[in-house]
XYZ file of C-alpha atoms in Angstrom:
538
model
C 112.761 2.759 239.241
C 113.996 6.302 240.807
C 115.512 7.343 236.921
C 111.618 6.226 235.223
C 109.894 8.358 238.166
C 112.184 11.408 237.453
C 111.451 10.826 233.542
C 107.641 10.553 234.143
C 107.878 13.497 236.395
C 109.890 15.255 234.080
C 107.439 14.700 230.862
C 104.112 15.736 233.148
C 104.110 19.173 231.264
C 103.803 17.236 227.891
C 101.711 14.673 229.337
C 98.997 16.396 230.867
C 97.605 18.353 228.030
C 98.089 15.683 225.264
C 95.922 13.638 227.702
C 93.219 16.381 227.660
C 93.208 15.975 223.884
C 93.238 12.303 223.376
C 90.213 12.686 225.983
C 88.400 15.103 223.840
C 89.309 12.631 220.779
C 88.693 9.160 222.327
C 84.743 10.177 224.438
C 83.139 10.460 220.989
C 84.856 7.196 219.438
C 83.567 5.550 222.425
C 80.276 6.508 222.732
C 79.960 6.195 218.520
C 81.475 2.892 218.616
C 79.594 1.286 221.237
C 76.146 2.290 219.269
C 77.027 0.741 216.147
C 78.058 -1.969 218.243
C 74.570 -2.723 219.395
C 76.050 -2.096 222.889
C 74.879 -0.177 225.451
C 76.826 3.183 225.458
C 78.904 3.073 228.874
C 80.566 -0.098 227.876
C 82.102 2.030 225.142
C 83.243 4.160 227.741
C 84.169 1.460 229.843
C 86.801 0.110 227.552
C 87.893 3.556 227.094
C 88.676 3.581 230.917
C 90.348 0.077 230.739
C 92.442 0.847 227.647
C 93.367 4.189 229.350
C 94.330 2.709 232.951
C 95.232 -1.364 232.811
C 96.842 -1.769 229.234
C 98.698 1.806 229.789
C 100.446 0.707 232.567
C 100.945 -2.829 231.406
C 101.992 -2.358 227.106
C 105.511 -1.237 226.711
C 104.708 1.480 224.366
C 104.923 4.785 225.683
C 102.399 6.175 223.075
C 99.910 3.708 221.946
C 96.555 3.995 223.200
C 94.067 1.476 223.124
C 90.391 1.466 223.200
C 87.287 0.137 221.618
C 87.833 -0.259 217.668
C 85.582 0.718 214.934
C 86.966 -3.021 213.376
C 85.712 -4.880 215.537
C 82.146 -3.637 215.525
C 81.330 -6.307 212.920
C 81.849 -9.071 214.908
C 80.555 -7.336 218.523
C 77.266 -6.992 216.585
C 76.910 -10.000 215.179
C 78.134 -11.643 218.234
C 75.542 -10.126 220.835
C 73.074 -11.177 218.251
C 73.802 -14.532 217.769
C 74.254 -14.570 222.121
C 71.419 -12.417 222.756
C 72.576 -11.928 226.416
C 74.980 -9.200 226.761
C 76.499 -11.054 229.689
C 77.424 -13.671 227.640
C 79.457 -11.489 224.914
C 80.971 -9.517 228.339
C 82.180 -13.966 228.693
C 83.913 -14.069 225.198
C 85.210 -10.695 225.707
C 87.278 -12.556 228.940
C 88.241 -15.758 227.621
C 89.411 -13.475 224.136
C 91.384 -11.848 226.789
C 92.762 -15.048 227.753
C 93.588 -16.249 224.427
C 95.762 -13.042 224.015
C 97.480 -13.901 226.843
C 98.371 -17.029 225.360
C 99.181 -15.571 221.959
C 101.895 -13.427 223.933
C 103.662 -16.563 225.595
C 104.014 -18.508 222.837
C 105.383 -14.922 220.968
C 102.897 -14.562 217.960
C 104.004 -10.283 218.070
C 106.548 -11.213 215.791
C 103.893 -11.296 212.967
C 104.071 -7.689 213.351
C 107.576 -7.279 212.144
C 106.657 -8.795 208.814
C 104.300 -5.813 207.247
C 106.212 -3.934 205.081
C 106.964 -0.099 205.828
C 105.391 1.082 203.003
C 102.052 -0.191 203.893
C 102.426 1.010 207.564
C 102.513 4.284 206.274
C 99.123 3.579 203.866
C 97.994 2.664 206.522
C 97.990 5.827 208.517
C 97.390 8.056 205.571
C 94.560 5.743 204.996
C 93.125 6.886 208.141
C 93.871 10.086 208.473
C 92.000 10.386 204.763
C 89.073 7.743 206.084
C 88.650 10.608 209.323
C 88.646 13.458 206.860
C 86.152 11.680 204.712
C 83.570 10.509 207.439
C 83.915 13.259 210.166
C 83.089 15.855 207.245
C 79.451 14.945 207.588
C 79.285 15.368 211.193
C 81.128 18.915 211.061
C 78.061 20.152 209.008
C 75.722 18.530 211.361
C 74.600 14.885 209.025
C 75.267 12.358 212.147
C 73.359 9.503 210.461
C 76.658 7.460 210.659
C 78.449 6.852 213.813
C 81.596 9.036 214.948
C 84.045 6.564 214.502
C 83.105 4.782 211.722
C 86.208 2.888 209.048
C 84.150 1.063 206.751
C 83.682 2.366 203.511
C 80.172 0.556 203.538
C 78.054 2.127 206.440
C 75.206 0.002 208.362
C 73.071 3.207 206.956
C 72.861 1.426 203.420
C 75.068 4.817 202.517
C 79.171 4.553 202.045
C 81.944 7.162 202.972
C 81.309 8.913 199.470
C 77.251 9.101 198.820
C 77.481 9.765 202.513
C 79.383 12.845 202.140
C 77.688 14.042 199.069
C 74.643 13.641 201.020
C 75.587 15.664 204.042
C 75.220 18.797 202.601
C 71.582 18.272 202.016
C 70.979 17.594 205.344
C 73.331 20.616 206.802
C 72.522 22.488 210.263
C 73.961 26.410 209.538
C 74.930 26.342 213.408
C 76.588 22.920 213.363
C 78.744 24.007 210.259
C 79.660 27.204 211.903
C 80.654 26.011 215.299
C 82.742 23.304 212.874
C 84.186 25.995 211.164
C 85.251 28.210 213.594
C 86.558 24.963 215.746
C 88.771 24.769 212.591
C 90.263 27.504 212.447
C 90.513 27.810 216.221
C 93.004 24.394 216.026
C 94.956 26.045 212.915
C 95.583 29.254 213.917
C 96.376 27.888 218.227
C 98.540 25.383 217.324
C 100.384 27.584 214.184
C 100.619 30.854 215.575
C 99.144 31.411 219.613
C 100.774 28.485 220.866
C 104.180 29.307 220.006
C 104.602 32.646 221.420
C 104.597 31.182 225.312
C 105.544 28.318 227.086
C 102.649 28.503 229.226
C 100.205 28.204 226.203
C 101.422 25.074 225.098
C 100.061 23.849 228.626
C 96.373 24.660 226.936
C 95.835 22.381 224.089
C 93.779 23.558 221.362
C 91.309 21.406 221.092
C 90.129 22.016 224.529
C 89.414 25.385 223.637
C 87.741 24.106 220.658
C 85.733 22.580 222.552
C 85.004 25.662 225.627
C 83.837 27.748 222.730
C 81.825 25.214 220.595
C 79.939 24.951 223.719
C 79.457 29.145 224.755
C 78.402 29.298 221.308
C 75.502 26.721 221.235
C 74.549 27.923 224.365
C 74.400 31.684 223.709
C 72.118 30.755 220.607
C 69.908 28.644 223.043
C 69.546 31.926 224.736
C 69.451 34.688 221.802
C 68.684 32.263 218.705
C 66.571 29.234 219.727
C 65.481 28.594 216.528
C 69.076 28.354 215.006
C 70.739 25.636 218.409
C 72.220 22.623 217.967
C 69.454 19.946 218.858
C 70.130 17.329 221.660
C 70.574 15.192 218.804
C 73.943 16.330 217.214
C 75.569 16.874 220.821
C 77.868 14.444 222.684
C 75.099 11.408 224.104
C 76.616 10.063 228.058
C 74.116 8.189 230.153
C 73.577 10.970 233.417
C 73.607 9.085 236.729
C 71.536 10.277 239.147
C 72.962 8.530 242.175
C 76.114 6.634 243.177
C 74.270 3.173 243.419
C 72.939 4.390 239.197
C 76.566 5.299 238.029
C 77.848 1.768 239.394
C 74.584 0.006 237.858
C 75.920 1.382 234.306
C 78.982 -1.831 235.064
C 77.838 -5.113 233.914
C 79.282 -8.518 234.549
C 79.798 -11.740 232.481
C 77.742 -14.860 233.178
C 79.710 -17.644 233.945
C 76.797 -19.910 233.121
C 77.355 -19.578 229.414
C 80.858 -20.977 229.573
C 79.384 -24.198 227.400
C 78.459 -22.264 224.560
C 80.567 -22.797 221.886
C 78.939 -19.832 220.069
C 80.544 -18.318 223.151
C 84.301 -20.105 222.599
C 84.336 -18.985 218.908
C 83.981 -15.411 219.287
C 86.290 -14.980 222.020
C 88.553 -16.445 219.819
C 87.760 -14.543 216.817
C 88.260 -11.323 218.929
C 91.410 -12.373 219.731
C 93.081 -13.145 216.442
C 91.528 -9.708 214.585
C 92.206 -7.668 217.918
C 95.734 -8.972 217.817
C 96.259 -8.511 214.258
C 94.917 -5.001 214.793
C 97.063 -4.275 217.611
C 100.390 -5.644 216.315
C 99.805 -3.585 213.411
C 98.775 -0.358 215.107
C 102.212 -1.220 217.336
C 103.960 -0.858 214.128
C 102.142 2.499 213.303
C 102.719 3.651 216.607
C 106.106 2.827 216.457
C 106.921 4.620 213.253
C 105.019 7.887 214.359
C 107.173 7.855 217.880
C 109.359 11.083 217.149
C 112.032 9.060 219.268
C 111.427 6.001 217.052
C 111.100 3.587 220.269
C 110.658 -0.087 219.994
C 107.357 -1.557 221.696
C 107.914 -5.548 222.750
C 105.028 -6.636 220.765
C 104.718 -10.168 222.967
C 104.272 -8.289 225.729
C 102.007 -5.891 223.882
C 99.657 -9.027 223.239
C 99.998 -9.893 226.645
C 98.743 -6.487 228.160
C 96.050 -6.556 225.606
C 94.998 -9.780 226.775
C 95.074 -8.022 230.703
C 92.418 -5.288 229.510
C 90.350 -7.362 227.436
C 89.409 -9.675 230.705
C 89.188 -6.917 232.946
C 87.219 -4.913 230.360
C 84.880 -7.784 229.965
C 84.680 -8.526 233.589
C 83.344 -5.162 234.053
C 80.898 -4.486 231.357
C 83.623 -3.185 228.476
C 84.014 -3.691 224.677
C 86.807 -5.396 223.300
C 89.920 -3.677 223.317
C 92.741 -2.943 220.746
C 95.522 -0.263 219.778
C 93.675 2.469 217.782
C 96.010 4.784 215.240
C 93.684 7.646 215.935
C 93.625 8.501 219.381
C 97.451 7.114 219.107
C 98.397 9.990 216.400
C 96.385 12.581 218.400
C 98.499 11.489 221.485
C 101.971 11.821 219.703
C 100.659 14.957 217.594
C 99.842 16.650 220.800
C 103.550 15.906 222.413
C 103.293 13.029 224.577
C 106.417 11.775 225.850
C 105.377 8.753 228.012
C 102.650 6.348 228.911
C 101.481 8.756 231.360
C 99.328 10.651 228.755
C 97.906 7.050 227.883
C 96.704 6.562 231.919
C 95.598 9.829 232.430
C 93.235 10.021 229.670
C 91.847 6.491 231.366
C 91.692 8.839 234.422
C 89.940 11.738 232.500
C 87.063 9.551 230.946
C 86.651 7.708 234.558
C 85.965 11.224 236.375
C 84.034 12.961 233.489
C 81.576 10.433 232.818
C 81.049 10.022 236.947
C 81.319 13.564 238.012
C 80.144 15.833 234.771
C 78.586 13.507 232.233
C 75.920 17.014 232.505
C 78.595 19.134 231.102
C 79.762 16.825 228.682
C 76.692 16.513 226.985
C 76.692 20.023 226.158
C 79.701 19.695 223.376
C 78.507 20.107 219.518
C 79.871 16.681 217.678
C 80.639 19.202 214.995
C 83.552 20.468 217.567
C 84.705 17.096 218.110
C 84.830 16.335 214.245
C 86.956 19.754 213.680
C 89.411 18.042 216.331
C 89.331 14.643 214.087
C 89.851 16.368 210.666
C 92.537 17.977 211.729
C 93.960 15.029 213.386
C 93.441 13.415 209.801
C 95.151 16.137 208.035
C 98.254 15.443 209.988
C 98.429 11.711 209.469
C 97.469 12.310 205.360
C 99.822 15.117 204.507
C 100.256 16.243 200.994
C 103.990 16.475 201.516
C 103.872 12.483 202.660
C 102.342 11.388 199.331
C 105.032 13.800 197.578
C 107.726 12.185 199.534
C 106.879 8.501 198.492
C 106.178 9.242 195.398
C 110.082 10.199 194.607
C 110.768 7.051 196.264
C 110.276 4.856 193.360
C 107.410 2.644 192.057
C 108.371 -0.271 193.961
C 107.660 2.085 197.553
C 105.265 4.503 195.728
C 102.423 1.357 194.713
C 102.620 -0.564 198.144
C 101.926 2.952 199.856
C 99.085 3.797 197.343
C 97.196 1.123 196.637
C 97.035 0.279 200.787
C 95.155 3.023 200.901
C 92.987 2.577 198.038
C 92.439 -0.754 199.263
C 91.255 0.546 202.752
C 89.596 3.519 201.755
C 87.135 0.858 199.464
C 87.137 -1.836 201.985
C 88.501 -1.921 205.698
C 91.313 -1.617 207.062
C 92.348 -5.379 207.934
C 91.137 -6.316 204.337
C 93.357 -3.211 203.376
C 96.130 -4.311 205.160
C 96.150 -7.874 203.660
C 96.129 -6.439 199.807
C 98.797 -3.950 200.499
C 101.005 -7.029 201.757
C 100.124 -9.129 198.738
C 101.766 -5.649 196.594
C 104.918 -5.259 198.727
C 105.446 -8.974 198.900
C 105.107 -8.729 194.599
C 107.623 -6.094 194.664
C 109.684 -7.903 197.086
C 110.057 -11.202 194.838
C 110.417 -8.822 192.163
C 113.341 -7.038 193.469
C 114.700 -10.451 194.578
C 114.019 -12.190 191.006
C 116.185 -8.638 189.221
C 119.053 -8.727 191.666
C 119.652 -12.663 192.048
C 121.118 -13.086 188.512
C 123.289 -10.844 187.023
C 124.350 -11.443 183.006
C 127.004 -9.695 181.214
C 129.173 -10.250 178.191
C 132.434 -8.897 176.149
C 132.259 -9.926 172.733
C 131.869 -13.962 173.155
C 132.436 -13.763 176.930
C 129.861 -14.380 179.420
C 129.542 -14.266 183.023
C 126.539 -15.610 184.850
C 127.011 -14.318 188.655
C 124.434 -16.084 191.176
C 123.849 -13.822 193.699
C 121.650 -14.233 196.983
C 118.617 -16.572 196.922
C 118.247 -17.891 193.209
C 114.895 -19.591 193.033
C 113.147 -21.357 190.409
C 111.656 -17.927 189.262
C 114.623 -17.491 188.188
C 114.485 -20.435 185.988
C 113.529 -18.800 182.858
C 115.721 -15.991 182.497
C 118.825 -18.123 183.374
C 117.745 -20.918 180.986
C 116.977 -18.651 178.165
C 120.020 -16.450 178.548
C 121.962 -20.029 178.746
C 120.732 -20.726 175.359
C 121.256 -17.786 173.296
C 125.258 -17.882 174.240
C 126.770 -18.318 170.483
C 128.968 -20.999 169.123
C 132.798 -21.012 170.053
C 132.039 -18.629 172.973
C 133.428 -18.808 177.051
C 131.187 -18.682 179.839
C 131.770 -18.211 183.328
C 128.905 -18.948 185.635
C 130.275 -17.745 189.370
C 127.754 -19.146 192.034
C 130.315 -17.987 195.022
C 128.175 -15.701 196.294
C 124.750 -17.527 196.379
C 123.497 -18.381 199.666
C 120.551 -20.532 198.221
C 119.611 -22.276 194.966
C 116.822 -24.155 193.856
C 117.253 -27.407 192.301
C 115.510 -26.407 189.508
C 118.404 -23.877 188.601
C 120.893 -26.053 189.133
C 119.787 -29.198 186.691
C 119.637 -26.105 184.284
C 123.175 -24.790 185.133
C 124.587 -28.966 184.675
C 121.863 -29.573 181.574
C 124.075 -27.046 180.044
C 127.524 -27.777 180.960
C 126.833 -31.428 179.319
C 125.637 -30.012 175.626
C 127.747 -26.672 175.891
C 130.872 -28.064 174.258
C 128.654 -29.297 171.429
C 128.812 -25.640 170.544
C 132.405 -25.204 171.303
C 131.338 -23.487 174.241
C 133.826 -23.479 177.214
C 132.003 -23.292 180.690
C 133.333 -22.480 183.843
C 131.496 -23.265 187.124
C 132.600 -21.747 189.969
C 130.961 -23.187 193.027
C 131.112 -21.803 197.052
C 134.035 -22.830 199.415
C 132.049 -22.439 202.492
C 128.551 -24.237 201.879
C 127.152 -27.318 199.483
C 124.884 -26.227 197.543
C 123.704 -29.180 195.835
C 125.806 -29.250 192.468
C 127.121 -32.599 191.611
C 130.908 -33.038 190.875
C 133.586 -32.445 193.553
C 135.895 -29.500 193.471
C 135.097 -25.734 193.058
C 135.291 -25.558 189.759
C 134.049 -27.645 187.254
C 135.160 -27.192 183.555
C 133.906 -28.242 180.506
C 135.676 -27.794 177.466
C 134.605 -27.942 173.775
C 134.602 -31.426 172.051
C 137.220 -31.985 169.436
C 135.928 -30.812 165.606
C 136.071 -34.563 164.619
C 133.409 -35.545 167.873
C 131.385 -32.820 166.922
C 131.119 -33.850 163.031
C 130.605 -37.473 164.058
C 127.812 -36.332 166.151
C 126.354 -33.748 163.216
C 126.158 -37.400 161.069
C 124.726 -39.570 163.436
């Protein structure tokens, strides 16, 4: 307990600011997310708060943080519809909670340990692309979509392409220049300002992205009024007025709808696609972790589960691990969980003490912050890198992210598994059987799992041995195989010697594996010439 205290203590100075960005980066997300959801704004930043405070101090990552998700706006929206009490979604959103729980005890994290690592890393240049794509509208000032928004079909009727082609007919000159300069701001901190003192690195960038997007908006309110950001196209918190109006902004389930069923199947819904989404954020989160750290994905369910019933109980979305405000955290030097809880912390003061102030920053600001988040998760140099890899890594990678760029990013997901589990079998099927031959010597080596895939090579390579040849067939080192192959493998040792063809069989000391005939070796040797002319004339 003393030696995590000291470590905590000892990270605070890496902490502290990345929690001021994944703030900066999370408040928009929220607030964008809960909209499309058909939610009312504060539980966006409610589950902000929860994801933040409960699941950061129960998960076992020390990077991930968790939130509302732009995934699981789908179902929130068709949920509350379907409900049409709010307070009876806020129920699902609990028992969900409780179903995650469940999920965690009877270990269904392993699931995550199946995707393959070439489509975890689709996966995050997927998104890092899909925030460069969609936040590119909002930096010129086109906010028809919501900030947060995956889907490459938009509830607008537009999609992530006709959407930004059609941004630039609809661009605010202030909005783009504020984006710009927030830009360049991030670039040239991080790159070149940041580095020359310690005590710089304490100021993350984009909070002064964000100090000067604001003094710039307001000094044209002032000098330009004509040219200032409307109300519109700045950050949207509901302003309390009053202690007893911030604490009327929390909501709580109604226990009353507990025999819906419409009620049961959503909370269980939200559970399997915000577990799926977690495990594989985990995974992302995981692989991004400079100190490649190992999050116990059981328990990761588990504290999901935690925030999703306190998040409901209290008026919250549904929770998951996000890749985007987890990228921004690691990007920005966390070290620990601490950076996780204190951004909980951040959003929790902000929104009760200067919701005023916050409603003064440009979205264009905040999408500067998210491109350049993108830009770091979709680096040319990572496409290069895979690309040298080899097909079999290169098309898993590549055609994830086509899949979720077009689609979303569970759908995405699912296709880029279907690839790598093709190349998978593939590589299995080349490696299982190898052939050779000197002259009229063969060798068939069985190697690994041979399965009936396998049949047709090993049949057809059976049958185009010559006459009078030898042929070894050495299934030592196979740990599995199929029945199929084997009635090939004794098919031919019965008819070989009709050829004059001399097989060998060589079969493992150590394991059965299903050949008939005792012994490890069975033989067959060619018939006599006399047989094999008796035979021609019958």
């Amino acid at each position: 307990m003393v030696q995590k205290v000291k470590q905590y203590a000892g990270a605070l100075k890496n902490d502290l600011p990345s929690s001021v960005v994944v703030f900066l980066v999370a408040l928009p997300l929220c607030l964008g997310i809960a909209l499309a959801s058909g939610a009312p704004l504060f539980s966006g930043i409610i589950a902000g708060m929860v994801g933040g405070i409960v699941i950061g101090a129960l998960s076992g990552s020390q990077l991930s943080v968790s939130g509302p998700a732009a995934g699981l706006t789908a179902i929130v929206i068709v949920a509350i519809g379907k409900l049409q009490v709010f307070e009876a979604f806020l129920l699902a959103v609990v028992l969900g909670g409780v179903f995650q729980i469940i999920l965690g005890i009877i270990k269904a994290g392993i699931l995550g340990d199946y995707i393959p690592s070439s489509v975890i890393k689709g996966m995050l240049a997927a998104i890092g692309l899909i925030l460069i794509l969609k936040q590119l509208p909002h930096l010129v000032g086109y906010d028809a979509d919501y900030t947060g928004d995956e889907s490459f079909q938009q509830a607008d009727g537009q999609n992530t392409f006709s959407s930004l082609f059609g941004a630039f007919s609809h661009l605010i000159p202030a909005a783009l220049v504020i984006g710009l300069v927030s830009l360049v701001i991030m670039v040239v901190w991080e790159k070149y300002v940041a580095p020359k003192a310690r005590f710089l690195q304490l100021m993350p960038a984009p909070l002064i992205v964000v100090v000067v997007a604001v003094i710039l908006n307001e000094t044209l309110r002032t000098s330009a009024p004509d040219l200032v950001i409307k109300d519109s196209h700045l950050v949207k918190i509901p302003v309390a007025d009053s202690v007893e109006g911030f604490l009327s902004f929390f909501t709580f389930p109604d226990f009353s709808h507990i025999t819906n069923p419409v009620v049961w199947t959503t909370a269980l819904t939200l559970a399997i696609v915000a577990s799926l989404e977690t495990l594989l954020n985990i995974e992302a989160a995981d692989d991004l972790d400079p100190y490649q750290r190992v999050t116990p994905t059981n328990r990761e369910l588990m504290a999901q589960g935690a925030g999703n019933m306190v998040s409901g109980f209290i008026g919250g979305l549904p929770l998951t691990s996000v890749v985007v405000r987890t990228s921004a955290n690691i990007n920005s030097g966390a070290k620990t969980k601490m950076s996780t809880i204190f951004h909980g912390f951040f959003l929790l003061g902000s929104v009760a003490f200067i919701p005023s102030l916050l409603n003064l920053i440009p979205l264009s600001a905040l999408a500067a912050i998210l491109i350049y988040t993108g830009f770091k998760l979709a680096k040319p140099s990572l496409f290069i890198s895979f690309y040298k890899k080899g097909w079999d890594v290169f098309l898993p990678f590549a055609i994830t992210i086509v899949a979720i760029l077009l689609t979303d990013l569970l759908k995405g997901i699912l296709v880029g598994c279907v690839v790598g589990m093709f190349f998978v079998i593939r590589s299995n099927f080349k490696s299982a059987v190898l052939v050779v031959n000197d002259a009229n010597r063969y060798l068939f080596r069985l190697r690994k799992d041979v399965s009936f895939l396998n049949k047709p090579i090993i049949k057809n390579r059976l049958e185009k041995v010559p006459e009078n040849s030898s042929v070894l067939i050495d299934a030592t080192r196979a740990d599995f195989i199929d029945r199929d192959i084997i009635e090939v493998i004794e098919d031919f040792l019965k008819h070989a010697p009709l050829k004059g063809i001399s097989v060998e069989l060589r079969k493992s000391n150590h394991r059965d594996q299903g050949f008939t005939g005792n012994g490890t070796n069975i033989v067959a040797h060619p018939k006599p010439v006399v047989a094999e002319q008796e035979m021609a004339e019958v």
